[in-house]
Coordinates of N, CA, C and O in Angstrom, one line a residue:
M1 N 4.1 -18.5 2.6 CA 4.8 -17.4 1.8 C 3.7 -17.1 0.7 O 3.1 -18.0 0.1
A2 N 3.5 -16.0 0.5 CA 2.3 -15.5 -0.5 C 3.0 -15.7 -2.0 O 4.1 -15.6 -2.1
V3 N 2.1 -16.1 -2.8 CA 2.5 -16.4 -4.3 C 2.1 -15.0 -5.0 O 2.5 -15.1 -6.2
A4 N 1.4 -14.2 -4.4 CA 0.9 -13.1 -5.2 C 0.9 -11.7 -4.3 O 0.8 -11.8 -3.2
E5 N 0.8 -10.7 -5.0 CA 0.7 -9.3 -4.3 C -0.6 -8.6 -5.1 O -0.7 -8.8 -6.5
L6 N -1.3 -8.2 -4.3 CA -2.5 -7.3 -4.9 C -2.0 -6.4 -5.7 O -1.3 -5.3 -5.4
G7 N -2.6 -6.4 -7.0 CA -2.1 -5.3 -8.0 C -2.8 -4.0 -8.0 O -2.6 -2.8 -7.9
A8 N -4.2 -4.3 -8.2 CA -5.2 -3.2 -8.1 C -6.6 -3.9 -8.0 O -6.7 -5.1 -8.3
V9 N -7.5 -3.1 -7.5 CA -9.0 -3.4 -7.4 C -9.6 -2.6 -8.7 O -9.3 -1.4 -9.0
V10 N -10.3 -3.3 -9.6 CA -10.8 -2.8 -10.8 C -12.4 -2.9 -10.7 O -13.1 -3.9 -10.4
L11 N -13.0 -1.8 -10.9 CA -14.5 -1.6 -11.1 C -14.9 -1.4 -12.7 O -14.4 -0.7 -13.2
D12 N -15.9 -2.4 -13.0 CA -16.5 -2.2 -14.3 C -17.4 -1.0 -14.3 O -18.0 -0.6 -13.0
C13 N -17.7 -0.2 -15.1 CA -18.4 1.1 -15.1 C -18.6 1.3 -16.7 O -18.0 1.0 -17.6
P14 N -19.6 2.2 -16.9 CA -20.0 2.8 -18.3 C -18.9 3.7 -18.7 O -18.6 4.1 -19.9
D15 N -18.4 4.6 -17.8 CA -17.5 5.7 -18.1 C -16.3 5.8 -17.1 O -16.2 6.4 -16.1
P16 N -15.0 5.1 -17.4 CA -13.9 5.0 -16.5 C -13.3 6.3 -16.1 O -13.0 6.5 -15.0
G17 N -13.4 7.4 -17.1 CA -12.7 8.6 -16.7 C -13.7 9.3 -15.6 O -13.0 9.9 -14.7
K18 N -14.8 9.4 -15.8 CA -15.7 9.9 -14.9 C -15.8 9.3 -13.6 O -15.7 9.9 -12.5
L19 N -15.8 8.1 -13.4 CA -15.7 7.2 -12.2 C -14.3 7.5 -11.5 O -14.3 7.7 -10.4
A20 N -13.2 7.6 -12.3 CA -12.0 7.8 -11.7 C -12.0 9.2 -11.0 O -11.3 9.3 -10.0
A21 N -12.5 10.1 -11.7 CA -12.5 11.5 -11.3 C -13.2 11.7 -10.0 O -13.0 12.2 -8.8
F22 N -14.4 10.8 -9.7 CA -15.3 10.7 -8.7 C -14.3 10.3 -7.4 O -14.4 10.9 -6.5
Y23 N -13.6 9.1 -7.5 CA -12.9 8.5 -6.4 C -11.7 9.3 -6.3 O -11.2 9.5 -5.1
A24 N -11.2 10.1 -7.3 CA -10.0 10.9 -7.0 C -10.5 12.2 -6.2 O -9.8 12.6 -5.3
E25 N -11.6 12.6 -6.0 CA -12.2 13.6 -5.2 C -12.1 13.2 -3.7 O -12.0 13.9 -3.0
L26 N -12.5 11.9 -3.6 CA -12.7 11.3 -2.3 C -11.5 10.9 -1.7 O -11.2 11.1 -0.7
L27 N -10.5 10.2 -2.7 CA -9.3 9.6 -2.1 C -8.0 10.4 -2.4 O -6.9 10.0 -1.9
G28 N -8.2 11.3 -3.3 CA -6.9 12.0 -3.8 C -6.2 11.2 -4.9 O -7.0 10.3 -5.4
G29 N -4.9 11.4 -5.1 CA -4.4 10.6 -6.2 C -4.4 11.4 -7.7 O -5.0 12.3 -7.7
T30 N -3.8 10.5 -8.6 CA -3.8 11.1 -9.8 C -4.3 9.9 -10.9 O -4.1 8.7 -10.7
T31 N -5.1 10.4 -12.0 CA -5.6 9.4 -12.8 C -4.4 9.4 -14.0 O -4.0 10.3 -14.4
E32 N -4.5 8.2 -14.6 CA -3.7 7.8 -15.6 C -4.5 7.0 -16.7 O -5.2 6.0 -16.4
G33 N -4.3 7.4 -17.8 CA -4.9 6.6 -19.1 C -6.3 7.3 -19.4 O -6.6 8.3 -18.7
E34 N -7.0 6.8 -20.4 CA -8.2 7.2 -20.9 C -8.9 6.1 -21.7 O -8.4 5.2 -21.9
G35 N -10.2 6.5 -22.0 CA -10.9 5.5 -22.9 C -11.5 4.2 -21.9 O -11.9 4.7 -20.9
D36 N -11.1 3.2 -22.5 CA -11.6 1.9 -22.0 C -11.1 1.5 -20.4 O -11.5 0.7 -19.8
W37 N -10.0 2.1 -20.0 CA -9.2 1.7 -19.0 C -8.5 3.1 -18.2 O -7.8 3.7 -18.9
V38 N -8.7 3.3 -17.0 CA -8.1 4.5 -16.3 C -7.7 4.1 -14.9 O -8.5 3.3 -14.1
D39 N -6.5 4.2 -14.6 CA -6.1 3.9 -13.2 C -6.1 5.2 -12.4 O -5.7 6.4 -12.9
L40 N -6.4 4.9 -11.1 CA -6.3 6.1 -10.0 C -5.2 5.7 -9.1 O -5.4 4.7 -8.5
K41 N -4.0 6.4 -9.4 CA -2.7 6.1 -8.5 C -2.9 6.7 -7.1 O -3.1 8.0 -7.0
L42 N -3.2 5.9 -6.0 CA -3.5 6.5 -4.8 C -2.2 6.8 -4.1 O -1.2 6.3 -4.1
P43 N -2.3 7.8 -3.1 CA -1.2 8.0 -2.2 C -1.0 6.7 -1.4 O -2.0 5.9 -1.0
G44 N 0.2 6.3 -1.2 CA 0.7 5.2 -0.6 C 0.8 4.0 -1.4 O 1.2 3.0 -1.1
G45 N 0.6 4.0 -2.8 CA 1.1 3.3 -3.8 C -0.1 2.3 -4.3 O 0.3 1.5 -5.1
R46 N -1.2 2.3 -3.8 CA -2.2 1.3 -4.2 C -2.9 2.2 -5.5 O -2.8 3.2 -5.9
T47 N -3.4 1.1 -6.4 CA -4.1 1.6 -7.6 C -5.7 1.1 -7.5 O -6.0 0.0 -7.3
L48 N -6.5 2.0 -7.8 CA -8.0 1.6 -8.1 C -8.2 1.9 -9.5 O -7.9 3.0 -9.9
A49 N -8.6 0.9 -10.1 CA -8.8 1.0 -11.7 C -10.2 0.9 -12.1 O -11.0 0.3 -11.4
F50 N -10.5 1.5 -13.3 CA -11.8 1.4 -13.8 C -11.8 1.1 -15.3 O -11.0 1.4 -16.0
Q51 N -12.7 0.0 -15.5 CA -12.8 -0.6 -16.9 C -14.1 -0.4 -17.4 O -15.2 -0.6 -16.8
A52 N -14.0 -0.1 -18.8 CA -15.3 0.2 -19.5 C -16.1 -1.2 -19.5 O -15.4 -2.3 -20.1
A53 N -17.2 -1.2 -19.3 CA -18.1 -2.5 -19.6 C -19.4 -2.0 -20.2 O -20.2 -1.5 -19.6
E54 N -19.4 -2.6 -21.4 CA -20.6 -2.3 -22.3 C -21.8 -3.0 -21.6 O -21.8 -4.1 -21.1
G55 N -22.7 -2.4 -21.5 CA -24.2 -3.0 -20.8 C -24.0 -3.2 -19.2 O -24.7 -3.7 -18.8
H56 N -22.9 -2.3 -18.6 CA -22.9 -2.2 -17.1 C -24.4 -2.1 -16.6 O -25.0 -1.2 -16.9
V57 N -24.6 -3.1 -15.6 CA -25.7 -3.0 -14.8 C -25.3 -3.0 -13.4 O -24.7 -3.8 -13.0
P58 N -25.8 -1.6 -12.5 CA -25.1 -1.5 -11.3 C -25.9 -2.5 -10.4 O -27.0 -2.9 -10.7
P59 N -25.1 -3.0 -9.2 CA -25.8 -3.8 -8.3 C -26.9 -2.9 -7.5 O -26.8 -1.7 -7.7
K60 N -27.8 -3.6 -7.0 CA -28.9 -2.9 -6.1 C -28.5 -3.4 -4.8 O -28.1 -4.5 -4.4
W61 N -28.5 -2.3 -3.7 CA -28.3 -2.6 -2.5 C -29.3 -2.1 -1.5 O -29.7 -1.0 -1.7
P62 N -29.8 -2.9 -0.7 CA -29.5 -4.5 -0.5 C -30.4 -5.3 -1.5 O -31.5 -4.8 -1.5
S63 N -30.0 -6.3 -2.0 CA -30.8 -7.0 -2.7 C -30.2 -8.3 -3.1 O -29.0 -8.5 -3.5
A64 N -31.0 -9.3 -2.8 CA -30.2 -10.9 -3.0 C -30.3 -11.1 -4.3 O -29.4 -11.9 -5.0
E65 N -31.2 -10.6 -5.1 CA -31.4 -10.8 -6.7 C -30.2 -10.3 -7.4 O -29.9 -10.5 -8.5
H66 N -29.7 -9.0 -7.0 CA -28.9 -8.4 -7.8 C -27.7 -7.9 -6.8 O -27.5 -6.6 -6.4
S67 N -26.9 -9.0 -6.2 CA -25.9 -8.6 -5.3 C -24.9 -7.8 -5.7 O -24.6 -7.7 -6.8
Q68 N -24.4 -7.0 -4.8 CA -23.3 -6.1 -5.0 C -22.0 -6.5 -5.4 O -21.1 -5.7 -5.7
Q69 N -21.7 -7.9 -5.1 CA -20.3 -8.6 -5.4 C -19.4 -7.9 -4.5 O -18.6 -8.7 -3.9
L70 N -19.0 -6.9 -4.4 CA -18.1 -6.2 -3.6 C -18.5 -4.7 -3.2 O -19.4 -4.1 -3.9
H71 N -17.9 -4.2 -2.2 CA -18.0 -2.8 -2.0 C -16.7 -2.2 -1.4 O -15.9 -3.0 -0.8
L72 N -16.4 -0.9 -1.4 CA -15.3 -0.2 -0.9 C -15.8 0.3 0.5 O -16.8 1.0 0.6
D73 N -14.7 0.0 1.4 CA -14.9 0.9 2.7 C -13.8 2.0 2.8 O -12.7 1.6 2.6
L74 N -14.4 3.1 2.7 CA -13.4 4.4 2.7 C -13.2 4.9 4.2 O -14.4 5.4 4.6
S75 N -12.2 4.9 4.8 CA -12.1 5.3 6.2 C -11.9 6.8 6.2 O -11.1 7.3 5.5
V76 N -12.7 7.5 7.1 CA -12.6 8.9 7.1 C -12.7 9.4 8.7 O -13.1 8.8 9.4
P77 N -11.9 10.4 8.8 CA -11.9 11.1 10.2 C -13.2 11.8 10.6 O -13.5 11.9 11.8
D78 N -13.9 12.4 9.4 CA -15.3 13.1 9.9 C -16.2 12.7 8.8 O -16.2 13.0 7.9
L79 N -17.2 11.9 9.4 CA -18.3 11.4 8.6 C -19.2 12.4 7.8 O -19.4 12.4 6.8
D80 N -19.6 13.5 8.6 CA -20.2 14.6 8.1 C -19.6 15.3 7.0 O -20.1 15.6 5.9
A81 N -18.3 15.6 7.1 CA -17.4 16.5 6.2 C -17.3 15.5 5.0 O -17.4 15.8 3.7
A82 N -16.8 14.1 5.0 CA -16.9 13.2 4.2 C -18.1 13.2 3.3 O -18.0 12.9 2.0
E83 N -19.2 13.0 3.9 CA -20.4 12.8 3.3 C -20.9 14.1 2.4 O -21.3 13.9 1.2
A84 N -20.4 15.1 2.9 CA -20.8 16.5 2.0 C -20.0 16.6 0.8 O -20.5 16.9 -0.3
K85 N -18.7 16.1 0.8 CA -17.8 16.0 -0.2 C -18.1 14.7 -1.1 O -18.3 14.9 -2.5
A86 N -18.5 13.6 -0.7 CA -19.2 12.6 -1.6 C -20.3 13.0 -2.4 O -20.3 12.8 -3.5
L87 N -21.4 13.7 -1.7 CA -22.5 13.9 -2.2 C -22.2 15.0 -3.4 O -22.8 14.8 -4.4
A88 N -21.3 16.0 -3.0 CA -21.2 17.1 -4.0 C -20.3 16.5 -5.2 O -20.4 16.9 -6.2
A89 N -19.8 15.4 -4.9 CA -19.0 14.7 -6.2 C -19.8 13.7 -7.0 O -19.5 13.4 -8.0
G90 N -21.0 13.5 -6.5 CA -21.9 12.7 -7.3 C -22.4 11.4 -6.5 O -23.1 10.6 -7.3
A91 N -22.2 11.2 -5.3 CA -22.5 10.0 -4.7 C -24.1 10.0 -4.4 O -24.6 11.3 -4.1
R92 N -24.6 9.0 -4.3 CA -26.0 8.9 -3.9 C -26.2 8.2 -2.5 O -25.7 6.9 -2.6
P93 N -27.0 8.8 -1.6 CA -27.3 7.9 -0.3 C -27.8 6.6 -0.7 O -28.9 6.5 -1.4
L94 N -27.5 5.6 0.0 CA -28.2 4.4 0.0 C -28.8 4.0 1.4 O -29.8 3.6 1.4
D95 N -28.1 4.3 2.4 CA -28.5 3.9 3.7 C -27.6 4.8 4.9 O -26.9 4.3 5.4
A96 N -27.9 6.1 4.6 CA -27.1 7.0 5.3 C -27.9 7.8 6.3 O -27.2 8.8 6.9
D97 N -29.1 7.3 6.8 CA -29.9 8.0 7.6 C -29.7 7.9 9.1 O -29.9 8.8 9.8
D98 N -29.1 6.6 9.3 CA -28.9 6.3 10.8 C -27.4 7.0 11.1 O -26.5 6.5 10.8
R99 N -27.6 8.0 12.0 CA -26.4 8.8 12.4 C -25.8 8.3 13.6 O -24.8 8.7 13.9
S100 N -26.4 7.3 14.2 CA -25.7 6.4 15.3 C -24.7 5.6 15.1 O -23.7 5.2 15.9
R101 N -24.7 5.2 13.7 CA -23.7 4.3 13.4 C -22.2 4.8 12.8 O -22.3 5.9 12.8
T102 N -21.4 4.0 12.9 CA -20.0 4.5 12.6 C -19.8 4.3 11.2 O -18.6 4.6 10.7
F103 N -20.8 4.2 10.4 CA -20.5 4.0 8.8 C -21.9 4.6 8.1 O -22.9 4.4 8.7
R104 N -21.8 4.8 6.9 CA -22.8 5.4 6.1 C -22.6 4.7 4.7 O -21.6 4.7 4.1
V105 N -23.6 4.3 3.9 CA -23.8 3.6 2.8 C -24.1 4.4 1.5 O -25.4 5.1 1.5
Y106 N -23.4 4.5 0.4 CA -23.6 5.2 -0.7 C -23.6 4.5 -2.0 O -22.9 3.4 -2.0
A107 N -23.9 5.0 -3.1 CA -23.7 4.6 -4.3 C -23.0 5.5 -5.0 O -23.1 6.7 -5.1
D108 N -21.7 5.1 -5.9 CA -20.9 6.0 -6.6 C -21.6 6.3 -7.9 O -22.8 5.7 -8.1
P109 N -21.3 7.2 -8.8 CA -21.9 7.7 -10.1 C -22.3 6.4 -11.0 O -23.3 6.5 -11.6
A110 N -21.7 5.3 -11.0 CA -21.9 4.0 -11.6 C -22.7 3.1 -10.8 O -23.2 2.1 -11.4
G111 N -23.0 3.4 -9.6 CA -24.0 2.4 -8.9 C -23.2 1.6 -8.0 O -23.9 0.7 -7.4
H112 N -22.2 1.5 -7.9 CA -21.2 0.7 -7.0 C -21.5 1.2 -5.5 O -21.3 2.4 -5.2
P113 N -22.0 0.3 -4.5 CA -22.1 0.7 -3.2 C -20.6 0.9 -2.6 O -19.7 0.0 -2.9
F114 N -20.6 1.9 -1.8 CA -19.3 2.1 -0.8 C -19.8 2.6 0.4 O -20.8 3.2 0.6
C115 N -18.8 2.4 1.6 CA -19.2 2.9 2.8 C -18.2 4.1 3.0 O -17.0 4.0 2.8
L116 N -18.7 5.1 3.6 CA -17.8 6.0 4.4 C -17.8 5.4 5.9 O -18.9 5.3 6.6
C117 N -16.6 5.3 6.4 CA -16.6 4.6 7.8 C -15.5 5.5 8.7 O -14.5 5.8 8.4
A118 N -16.2 5.7 10.0 CA -15.3 6.6 10.9 C -14.2 5.8 11.2 O -14.2 4.6 11.5
C119 N -13.0 6.5 11.2 CA -11.8 5.8 11.8 C -11.3 6.4 12.9 O -11.7 7.4 13.5

């Protein structure tokens, strides 16, 4: 029997409102809060949260010295359409050149790696 339930995934960043708006563009949902903590309430009941972190240093991908610590896999029905929306919202390609794979790697505006994955 589980002793806990996942409440939220929280990303450190320099500007919680800006990063919440970026992910709202990709995932839908509504943002709640402002300042040092913003929640993105996602369809289906999950929460992705953003916490201000003074001196935030984004991970480098790929890099053993500056590990990414975690990344988000975002399932999408159309990689090309999702890529266009992600780039327009402020994503930066990290490893999206190989069009034969079922995933592409990007960085969000705060530098966190995430993947768009064909579902």
